[in-house]
Amino acid sequence: MNSFNRRQFLKTISLASVAGAFPNIVKAAIIRPHIVVIGGGFAGATAAKYLRHWSTAVDVTLIEVNANYNSCILSNLVLNNQMNLGQITFNYNILAQQYGIRVINDWVNSVDGQNQTISLRNGTTLGYDRLIIAPGVQFLNVAGLDSNRIPHAWKAGTQTTLLQQQLAAMPNNGKFVMTIPAAPYRCPPGPYERACVIADYLRTNKPGATVTILDANADIVAERQTFSQAFNVTYNGIIEYVPNAVLQSVDSDQRIAHTSLGDYRADVLNVIPPQSAGEIIHTTGLANVGGKWAGVNPLSYESTAIANIHVIGDSQGTGQPKAGHIANAEAKVCADAILRLLNNAPPFAAPVTNSACYSPITATTASWLTAVYAYDATTGTMKVVPESSGEATTHTAQNYRRMLDWANSLFADTFA
Ligand SMILES: Cc1cc2nc3c(=O)[nH]c(=O)nc-3n(C[C@H](O)[C@H](O)[C@H](O)COP(=O)(O)OP(=O)(O)OC[C@H]3O[C@@H](n4cnc5c(N)ncnc54)[C@H](O)[C@@H]3O)c2cc1C
């Protein structure tokens, strides 16, 4: 819809707004706004779904380069053969068929915020009234690193399979070495979870093998108590945790990590590179938080750099964690705000989001971590609500079962 039509639409619904409350008014509109969503992960797929779930009066186009989405959540369980990739792979059929979302599998080359258009790799140009960008993270260059041989597996898919195969081929008494970038990175507890899952696998399958964690951070970033106990007690003699080890370069042929604390040679080397917002955030000129992340107004997730563009999920720079559960929550806040804005009303003034992570610690036990964030009107930021946040005191079998229930609920809420 061009801007003339959009003004007409807003006029139509503001005249109608005397009659009743949102969202019925939006449903009554004749002219349909077009909302485009870039990225079909936990953030983008949820936003597209809930826009249509809450209003049949808007057109929604979801543009995702891949036909299938591999969830990073639970992907560490593929490494120790507890799950296969197919169990955490989703498509967009239900979003298209049940919710009437137009799904395009293509790559977005560029966004023109001035003219409110996007250009696809196939040469098509699409106009939008509101644009949501949810491209996740991109991985930054590390000198000497060839991720096709030294996998990060920090985006699930072929990288996960490659790391799984390398672990399976690892010799007894072998050395698994992994690097963790300085925070913020995708999924704060994820690397420590991975170290535990792999240590458990090696304990039973590769006698004498060890895990070395080279952490660029000064201490464990999330669930400190649980992971310290896991490293020092559950995996005593198997896991070595090395803080303040900043990765400088990699020898991909020899599988050596060169760090600020020296060189570490591995049989299997897993380098999780530093990250920033997805590429399209940078090319669009939205990375105005430290040059890495997109600054947004957390009431609507509208960019602080360009009007009518919203950024959610791992790319946003609000300080909320880069995690799938909270990406799903941000998407709902954003979708609700867009529908209100199209109705000429302000976004809801007191949004709350929640982040939950379950971490498998052994093949049968897990821990959890949760944080609730509420909008603080004084600072205009999302702040942790202390009394609503917390973590497991230890890892249990009950937590493991709940982890699977929790993940399945999140998958269904996003893709079904
Ligand atoms: C091992 C591991 C474990 C994790 N465990 C948890 C957990 O327990 N709980 C939790 O909440 N989170 C967890 N996470 C984090 C979670 O996976 C991410 O935070 C989440 O995927 C972010 O969602 P997103 O939609 O922002 O990005 P993504 O999931 O990366 O989705 C972005 C999508 O955009 C597409 N895209 C990007 N650019 C373009 C473009 N230009 N054109 C077209 N398409 C494009 C990509 O193909 C991708 O599908 C874990 C992550 C890892 C690695």
Coordinates of C-alpha atoms and ligand atoms in Angstrom, one line a residue:
M1 CA 0.0 0.0 0.0
N2 CA 1.4 3.4 -0.8
S3 CA 1.4 6.3 1.7
F4 CA -1.8 7.8 0.2
N5 CA -3.7 4.6 0.7
R6 CA -2.3 4.3 4.2
R7 CA -3.6 7.7 5.1
Q8 CA -6.9 6.7 3.7
F9 CA -6.8 3.5 5.7
L10 CA -6.0 5.4 8.9
K11 CA -8.7 7.9 8.2
T12 CA -11.2 5.1 7.6
I13 CA -10.4 3.3 10.9
S14 CA -10.2 6.5 12.9
L15 CA -13.7 7.5 11.8
A16 CA -14.9 4.0 12.6
S17 CA -13.0 4.0 16.0
V18 CA -15.9 5.8 17.7
A19 CA -17.9 2.7 17.2
G20 CA -16.0 0.2 19.2
A21 CA -12.7 -1.2 20.5
F22 CA -9.7 -2.6 18.7
P23 CA -9.3 -5.2 17.0
N24 CA -12.8 -5.1 15.5
I25 CA -12.2 -1.7 14.0
V26 CA -9.2 -3.0 12.1
K27 CA -11.2 -5.8 10.9
A28 CA -13.8 -3.3 9.5
A29 CA -11.3 -1.4 7.4
I30 CA -11.6 -1.7 3.6
I31 CA -8.1 -0.8 2.6
R32 CA -5.6 -3.4 3.8
P33 CA -2.2 -2.4 5.1
H34 CA 0.7 -4.6 4.1
I35 CA 3.1 -5.7 6.8
V36 CA 6.3 -7.5 5.6
V37 CA 8.4 -9.6 8.0
I38 CA 12.0 -10.5 7.1
G39 CA 13.2 -13.7 8.8
G40 CA 11.2 -16.8 9.8
G41 CA 12.8 -17.7 13.1
F42 CA 11.3 -17.5 16.6
A43 CA 10.9 -13.8 16.2
G44 CA 9.7 -13.3 12.7
A45 CA 7.5 -16.4 12.4
T46 CA 5.7 -15.5 15.6
A47 CA 5.2 -11.9 14.6
A48 CA 3.7 -12.9 11.2
K49 CA 1.4 -15.5 12.8
Y50 CA 0.1 -13.2 15.6
L51 CA -0.4 -10.2 13.2
R52 CA -2.9 -12.4 11.3
H53 CA -4.1 -14.2 14.4
W54 CA -5.2 -10.8 15.9
S55 CA -6.4 -9.1 12.7
T56 CA -7.8 -10.4 9.4
A57 CA -7.7 -6.8 8.0
V58 CA -3.9 -6.7 7.3
D59 CA -1.9 -8.5 4.6
V60 CA 1.2 -10.2 5.9
T61 CA 4.2 -11.4 3.9
L62 CA 6.9 -13.4 5.5
I63 CA 10.2 -13.6 3.7
E64 CA 12.6 -16.3 4.7
V65 CA 15.5 -17.6 2.7
N66 CA 15.0 -21.2 3.7
A67 CA 12.0 -23.4 3.2
N68 CA 12.7 -25.2 6.5
Y69 CA 13.8 -23.8 9.8
N70 CA 16.2 -25.7 12.1
S71 CA 15.7 -24.8 15.8
C72 CA 18.8 -24.0 17.7
I73 CA 16.8 -24.7 20.8
L74 CA 17.4 -28.4 21.7
S75 CA 20.1 -28.6 18.9
N76 CA 22.8 -29.5 21.4
L77 CA 20.9 -32.8 21.9
V78 CA 21.7 -33.6 18.3
L79 CA 25.4 -33.6 19.2
N80 CA 25.0 -36.4 21.7
N81 CA 22.5 -38.3 19.5
Q82 CA 19.6 -37.8 21.8
M83 CA 17.6 -36.1 19.1
N84 CA 17.9 -35.9 15.3
L85 CA 17.7 -32.7 13.3
G86 CA 14.3 -33.7 11.8
Q87 CA 12.7 -33.5 15.2
I88 CA 13.6 -29.8 15.5
T89 CA 12.9 -28.8 11.9
F90 CA 9.8 -26.8 11.0
N91 CA 8.2 -25.4 7.9
Y92 CA 5.9 -22.5 7.2
N93 CA 2.9 -24.5 5.7
I94 CA 0.6 -23.8 8.7
L95 CA 1.4 -20.1 8.7
A96 CA 0.6 -20.0 5.0
Q97 CA -2.5 -22.2 4.9
Q98 CA -4.1 -21.6 8.3
Y99 CA -3.2 -17.9 8.9
G100 CA -3.2 -16.7 5.3
I101 CA 0.4 -15.4 5.4
R102 CA 2.1 -15.0 2.1
V103 CA 5.4 -16.9 2.5
I104 CA 8.3 -16.1 0.1
N105 CA 11.4 -18.2 0.3
D106 CA 14.0 -15.7 -0.8
W107 CA 16.8 -13.5 0.5
V108 CA 16.2 -9.8 1.1
N109 CA 19.1 -7.9 -0.5
S110 CA 18.2 -4.4 0.6
V111 CA 15.6 -2.2 2.3
D112 CA 14.7 1.3 1.2
G113 CA 13.3 2.9 4.3
Q114 CA 12.6 6.2 2.6
N115 CA 10.4 4.7 -0.1
Q116 CA 9.2 1.8 2.1
T117 CA 10.3 -1.0 -0.3
I118 CA 12.4 -4.1 -0.1
S119 CA 14.4 -5.8 -2.8
L120 CA 14.7 -9.6 -3.1
R121 CA 17.5 -11.6 -4.7
N122 CA 15.1 -12.7 -7.4
G123 CA 14.7 -9.1 -8.5
T124 CA 11.3 -8.5 -7.1
T125 CA 10.6 -5.3 -5.2
L126 CA 7.8 -5.2 -2.5
G127 CA 6.2 -2.2 -0.8
Y128 CA 5.3 -2.2 2.9
D129 CA 3.4 -0.1 5.3
R130 CA 5.2 -1.5 8.3
L131 CA 8.3 -3.7 8.1
I132 CA 9.5 -6.1 10.8
I133 CA 13.1 -7.3 10.5
A134 CA 14.1 -10.4 12.4
P135 CA 17.3 -11.8 10.8
G136 CA 18.9 -13.2 13.9
V137 CA 22.7 -12.9 14.2
Q138 CA 25.6 -12.9 11.8
F139 CA 29.0 -14.4 12.7
L140 CA 31.9 -12.0 12.7
N141 CA 35.2 -12.9 11.1
V142 CA 38.0 -14.6 13.1
A143 CA 41.4 -14.6 11.5
G144 CA 42.2 -18.1 10.1
L145 CA 38.7 -19.5 10.9
D146 CA 37.1 -21.7 8.3
S147 CA 33.7 -22.6 9.7
N148 CA 33.2 -25.2 7.1
R149 CA 35.9 -27.3 8.8
I150 CA 35.8 -25.8 12.4
P151 CA 32.0 -25.7 12.9
H152 CA 30.3 -23.2 15.3
A153 CA 26.9 -25.0 15.1
W154 CA 25.5 -21.8 16.6
K155 CA 23.0 -21.8 13.8
A156 CA 21.4 -25.2 13.7
G157 CA 21.5 -27.2 10.5
T158 CA 24.5 -28.5 8.5
Q159 CA 26.8 -27.1 11.1
T160 CA 25.2 -29.2 13.8
T161 CA 25.5 -32.3 11.7
L162 CA 29.2 -31.5 11.0
L163 CA 30.0 -31.1 14.7
Q164 CA 28.1 -34.3 15.5
Q165 CA 30.1 -36.2 12.9
Q166 CA 33.4 -34.8 14.2
L167 CA 32.5 -35.8 17.8
A168 CA 31.5 -39.3 16.6
A169 CA 34.9 -39.7 14.8
M170 CA 36.9 -38.4 17.8
P171 CA 39.5 -40.8 19.3
N172 CA 39.5 -42.0 22.8
N173 CA 41.6 -39.7 25.1
G174 CA 40.8 -37.0 22.5
K175 CA 40.5 -33.2 23.3
F176 CA 37.3 -31.3 22.5
V177 CA 38.0 -27.5 22.8
M178 CA 35.3 -24.8 22.4
T179 CA 35.5 -21.1 22.5
I180 CA 32.8 -18.7 23.8
P181 CA 32.8 -15.0 22.6
A182 CA 32.4 -12.0 24.9
A183 CA 28.7 -11.3 25.7
P184 CA 26.3 -10.4 24.3
Y185 CA 25.9 -13.4 22.1
R186 CA 23.0 -15.7 21.1
C187 CA 21.8 -17.8 24.1
P188 CA 23.7 -16.9 27.3
P189 CA 23.7 -20.4 28.9
G190 CA 23.9 -22.2 25.6
P191 CA 27.7 -22.7 25.4
Y192 CA 27.9 -24.1 28.9
E193 CA 25.0 -26.4 28.2
R194 CA 26.9 -27.6 25.1
A195 CA 30.0 -28.3 27.2
C196 CA 28.0 -30.5 29.6
V197 CA 26.1 -32.4 26.9
I198 CA 29.3 -33.2 25.1
A199 CA 31.2 -34.1 28.3
D200 CA 28.4 -36.6 29.1
Y201 CA 28.6 -38.0 25.6
L202 CA 32.4 -38.4 25.7
R203 CA 32.3 -39.9 29.2
T204 CA 30.4 -42.9 27.8
N205 CA 31.6 -43.1 24.2
K206 CA 35.2 -41.8 24.2
P207 CA 37.0 -42.9 27.4
G208 CA 39.7 -40.5 28.6
A209 CA 38.4 -37.6 26.4
T210 CA 38.2 -34.1 27.8
V211 CA 36.4 -30.8 27.2
T212 CA 38.2 -27.5 27.5
I213 CA 36.0 -24.3 27.5
L214 CA 37.9 -21.2 26.5
D215 CA 35.6 -18.3 27.6
A216 CA 36.3 -14.8 26.6
N217 CA 34.2 -13.7 29.5
A218 CA 35.6 -13.3 33.0
D219 CA 33.2 -15.7 34.5
I220 CA 30.3 -18.0 33.5
V221 CA 27.7 -15.7 31.9
A222 CA 24.5 -17.5 33.0
E223 CA 23.5 -20.0 35.7
R224 CA 26.8 -19.7 37.4
Q225 CA 26.0 -21.9 40.3
T226 CA 24.6 -24.8 38.3
F227 CA 27.4 -24.8 35.7
S228 CA 30.2 -24.4 38.3
Q229 CA 28.8 -27.4 40.1
A230 CA 28.5 -29.3 36.8
F231 CA 32.1 -28.5 35.7
N232 CA 33.6 -29.1 39.2
V233 CA 31.6 -32.1 40.4
T234 CA 29.5 -33.8 37.7
Y235 CA 32.3 -33.6 35.1
N236 CA 35.3 -33.3 37.5
G237 CA 38.4 -34.4 35.5
I238 CA 36.5 -34.1 32.2
I239 CA 35.7 -30.4 31.9
E240 CA 38.3 -27.7 32.3
Y241 CA 36.9 -24.2 32.4
V242 CA 39.2 -21.3 31.4
P243 CA 37.9 -17.8 31.8
N244 CA 39.4 -14.6 30.2
A245 CA 40.6 -16.6 27.2
V246 CA 40.0 -14.2 24.3
L247 CA 40.2 -15.8 20.9
Q248 CA 42.7 -14.1 18.6
S249 CA 43.0 -16.4 15.6
V250 CA 42.5 -20.0 14.6
D251 CA 44.7 -22.5 12.7
S252 CA 41.9 -24.4 10.9
D253 CA 44.4 -27.0 9.5
Q254 CA 45.9 -27.9 12.8
R255 CA 42.8 -27.2 14.8
I256 CA 44.5 -24.7 17.2
A257 CA 42.8 -21.9 19.0
H258 CA 45.2 -19.0 19.5
T259 CA 44.0 -17.1 22.6
S260 CA 45.1 -14.3 24.9
L261 CA 46.1 -17.1 27.3
G262 CA 48.1 -19.2 24.9
D263 CA 47.4 -21.9 22.2
Y264 CA 45.0 -24.8 22.6
R265 CA 45.2 -27.7 20.1
A266 CA 42.1 -29.9 19.7
D267 CA 41.0 -33.1 18.1
V268 CA 37.6 -31.4 17.6
L269 CA 37.6 -27.6 17.8
N270 CA 34.3 -25.7 18.1
V271 CA 34.7 -22.0 17.7
I272 CA 31.6 -19.9 18.4
P273 CA 32.5 -16.6 16.8
P274 CA 31.6 -13.2 18.1
Q275 CA 28.2 -12.0 16.7
S276 CA 26.3 -9.0 15.7
A277 CA 22.8 -8.3 14.3
G278 CA 22.0 -10.0 11.0
E279 CA 23.5 -8.5 7.8
I280 CA 20.3 -6.7 6.6
I281 CA 20.3 -4.7 9.9
H282 CA 23.7 -3.3 8.9
T283 CA 23.0 -2.7 5.2
T284 CA 19.8 -0.9 6.1
G285 CA 21.6 1.4 8.6
L286 CA 19.8 0.2 11.7
A287 CA 22.8 -1.0 13.8
N288 CA 23.0 2.1 16.0
V289 CA 23.8 0.3 19.3
G290 CA 27.5 -0.1 19.5
G291 CA 27.6 -0.5 15.7
K292 CA 26.4 -4.1 16.3
W293 CA 22.7 -4.2 17.3
A294 CA 19.5 -2.3 16.3
G295 CA 18.2 0.3 18.7
V296 CA 14.4 0.2 19.1
N297 CA 11.6 1.6 21.2
P298 CA 10.6 -1.4 23.4
L299 CA 7.0 -0.3 23.4
S300 CA 6.7 -1.2 19.7
Y301 CA 10.2 -2.4 18.6
E302 CA 10.2 0.4 16.1
S303 CA 13.7 1.3 15.1
T304 CA 15.2 4.5 16.6
A305 CA 17.0 5.0 13.2
I306 CA 14.2 4.6 10.6
A307 CA 10.5 5.0 11.0
N308 CA 8.0 2.2 10.2
I309 CA 10.7 -0.4 10.6
H310 CA 10.6 -2.7 13.6
V311 CA 13.4 -5.0 14.8
I312 CA 12.8 -8.0 17.1
G313 CA 14.7 -11.1 18.2
D314 CA 18.5 -11.5 18.4
S315 CA 19.1 -8.4 16.3
Q316 CA 17.5 -6.0 18.8
G317 CA 19.6 -3.9 21.1
T318 CA 17.4 -3.5 24.2
G319 CA 19.6 -5.5 26.5
Q320 CA 17.0 -8.3 26.6
P321 CA 18.8 -11.7 26.1
K322 CA 19.3 -13.1 22.6
A323 CA 17.0 -16.1 23.1
G324 CA 14.2 -17.8 21.2
H325 CA 11.6 -17.7 24.0
I326 CA 11.9 -13.9 24.5
A327 CA 12.1 -13.4 20.7
N328 CA 8.6 -15.0 20.6
A329 CA 7.5 -12.6 23.4
E330 CA 9.0 -9.5 21.7
A331 CA 7.2 -10.6 18.5
K332 CA 3.8 -10.4 20.2
V333 CA 4.5 -7.0 21.7
C334 CA 5.6 -5.8 18.3
A335 CA 2.6 -7.3 16.4
D336 CA 0.2 -5.8 19.0
A337 CA 1.9 -2.4 18.7
I338 CA 1.8 -2.4 14.9
L339 CA -2.0 -3.2 14.9
R340 CA -2.6 -0.4 17.4
L341 CA -0.4 2.1 15.4
L342 CA -2.3 1.2 12.2
N343 CA -5.4 2.0 14.2
N344 CA -4.0 5.4 15.1
A345 CA -3.6 4.4 18.7
P346 CA -0.4 4.4 20.8
P347 CA 1.2 1.0 21.7
F348 CA 0.3 -0.6 25.0
A349 CA 2.2 1.3 27.7
A350 CA 3.4 -1.5 30.0
P351 CA 4.7 -4.5 28.0
V352 CA 6.2 -7.4 29.8
T353 CA 8.4 -10.1 28.2
N354 CA 9.7 -13.4 29.5
S355 CA 12.8 -15.4 28.7
A356 CA 13.1 -19.1 29.6
C357 CA 16.0 -21.5 29.0
Y358 CA 16.2 -25.1 29.9
S359 CA 19.7 -26.5 29.8
P360 CA 20.4 -30.2 29.6
I361 CA 23.3 -31.0 32.0
T362 CA 23.3 -34.8 31.5
A363 CA 21.4 -37.2 29.2
T364 CA 18.6 -37.3 31.8
T365 CA 18.8 -34.1 33.8
A366 CA 18.4 -30.4 33.1
S367 CA 18.4 -27.0 34.8
W368 CA 16.4 -23.9 34.0
L369 CA 16.7 -20.1 34.0
T370 CA 14.0 -17.5 33.7
A371 CA 13.9 -13.7 33.6
V372 CA 10.9 -11.4 33.3
Y373 CA 11.4 -8.0 31.8
A374 CA 8.9 -5.1 32.3
Y375 CA 8.9 -1.7 30.6
D376 CA 10.3 1.1 32.8
A377 CA 8.7 4.4 31.7
T378 CA 11.3 6.5 33.5
T379 CA 14.2 5.2 31.5
G380 CA 12.3 3.9 28.5
T381 CA 14.0 0.5 28.8
M382 CA 13.0 -3.1 29.6
K383 CA 14.2 -4.0 33.1
V384 CA 14.4 -7.3 34.9
V385 CA 11.6 -7.9 37.5
P386 CA 13.7 -9.4 40.3
E387 CA 11.0 -11.2 42.1
S388 CA 9.8 -12.9 38.9
S389 CA 13.2 -14.2 37.8
G390 CA 15.3 -17.1 39.0
E391 CA 17.1 -20.3 38.2
A392 CA 17.1 -23.9 39.2
T393 CA 19.1 -24.8 42.3
T394 CA 20.2 -28.1 40.7
H395 CA 19.7 -30.2 37.6
T396 CA 16.9 -32.8 37.8
A397 CA 15.1 -35.4 35.7
Q398 CA 11.9 -33.5 36.2
N399 CA 13.5 -30.5 34.7
Y400 CA 14.5 -32.6 31.7
R401 CA 10.9 -33.7 31.1
R402 CA 9.7 -30.1 31.5
M403 CA 12.3 -28.9 29.1
L404 CA 10.8 -31.0 26.3
D405 CA 7.3 -29.8 27.2
W406 CA 8.4 -26.2 27.2
A407 CA 10.2 -26.5 23.9
N408 CA 7.3 -28.2 22.2
S409 CA 5.0 -25.5 23.4
L410 CA 7.3 -22.8 22.1
F411 CA 7.6 -24.6 18.7
A412 CA 3.8 -24.9 18.4
D413 CA 3.3 -21.3 19.4
T414 CA 5.7 -20.1 16.7
F415 CA 5.1 -22.5 13.8
A416 CA 1.6 -24.1 14.3
Ligands
LIG1 C1 22.7 -24.3 21.0 C2 21.7 -23.3 21.3 C3 20.7 -23.5 22.3 C4 19.7 -22.5 22.5 N1 18.8 -22.7 23.5 C5 17.9 -21.8 23.7 C6 16.9 -22.0 24.8 O1 16.9 -23.0 25.6 N2 16.0 -21.0 25.0 C7 15.9 -19.9 24.2 O2 15.0 -19.1 24.4 N3 16.8 -19.7 23.2 C8 17.8 -20.6 23.0 N4 18.7 -20.4 21.9 C9 18.7 -19.1 21.2 C10 17.7 -19.0 20.1 O3 17.9 -20.1 19.2 C11 17.8 -17.7 19.3 O4 17.9 -16.7 20.3 C12 16.7 -17.5 18.4 O5 16.8 -18.4 17.3 C13 16.6 -16.1 17.8 O6 15.5 -16.0 17.0 P1 15.5 -14.9 15.8 O7 14.2 -15.1 15.1 O8 15.9 -13.6 16.2 O9 16.7 -15.4 14.8 P2 16.8 -16.8 14.0 O10 16.2 -17.9 14.7 O11 18.3 -16.9 13.6 O12 16.0 -16.5 12.7 C14 16.4 -15.6 11.7 C15 15.9 -16.0 10.3 O13 16.0 -15.0 9.4 C16 16.5 -15.5 8.2 N5 17.1 -14.4 7.5 C17 18.2 -13.6 7.9 N6 18.5 -12.7 7.0 C18 17.6 -12.8 6.0 C19 17.4 -12.1 4.8 N7 18.2 -11.0 4.4 N8 16.5 -12.5 3.9 C20 15.7 -13.6 4.2 N9 15.8 -14.3 5.4 C21 16.8 -13.9 6.2 C22 17.4 -16.7 8.6 O14 17.5 -17.6 7.5 C23 16.7 -17.2 9.8 O15 15.8 -18.3 9.5 C24 19.7 -21.3 21.7 C25 20.6 -21.1 20.7 C26 21.6 -22.1 20.5 C27 22.7 -21.8 19.4

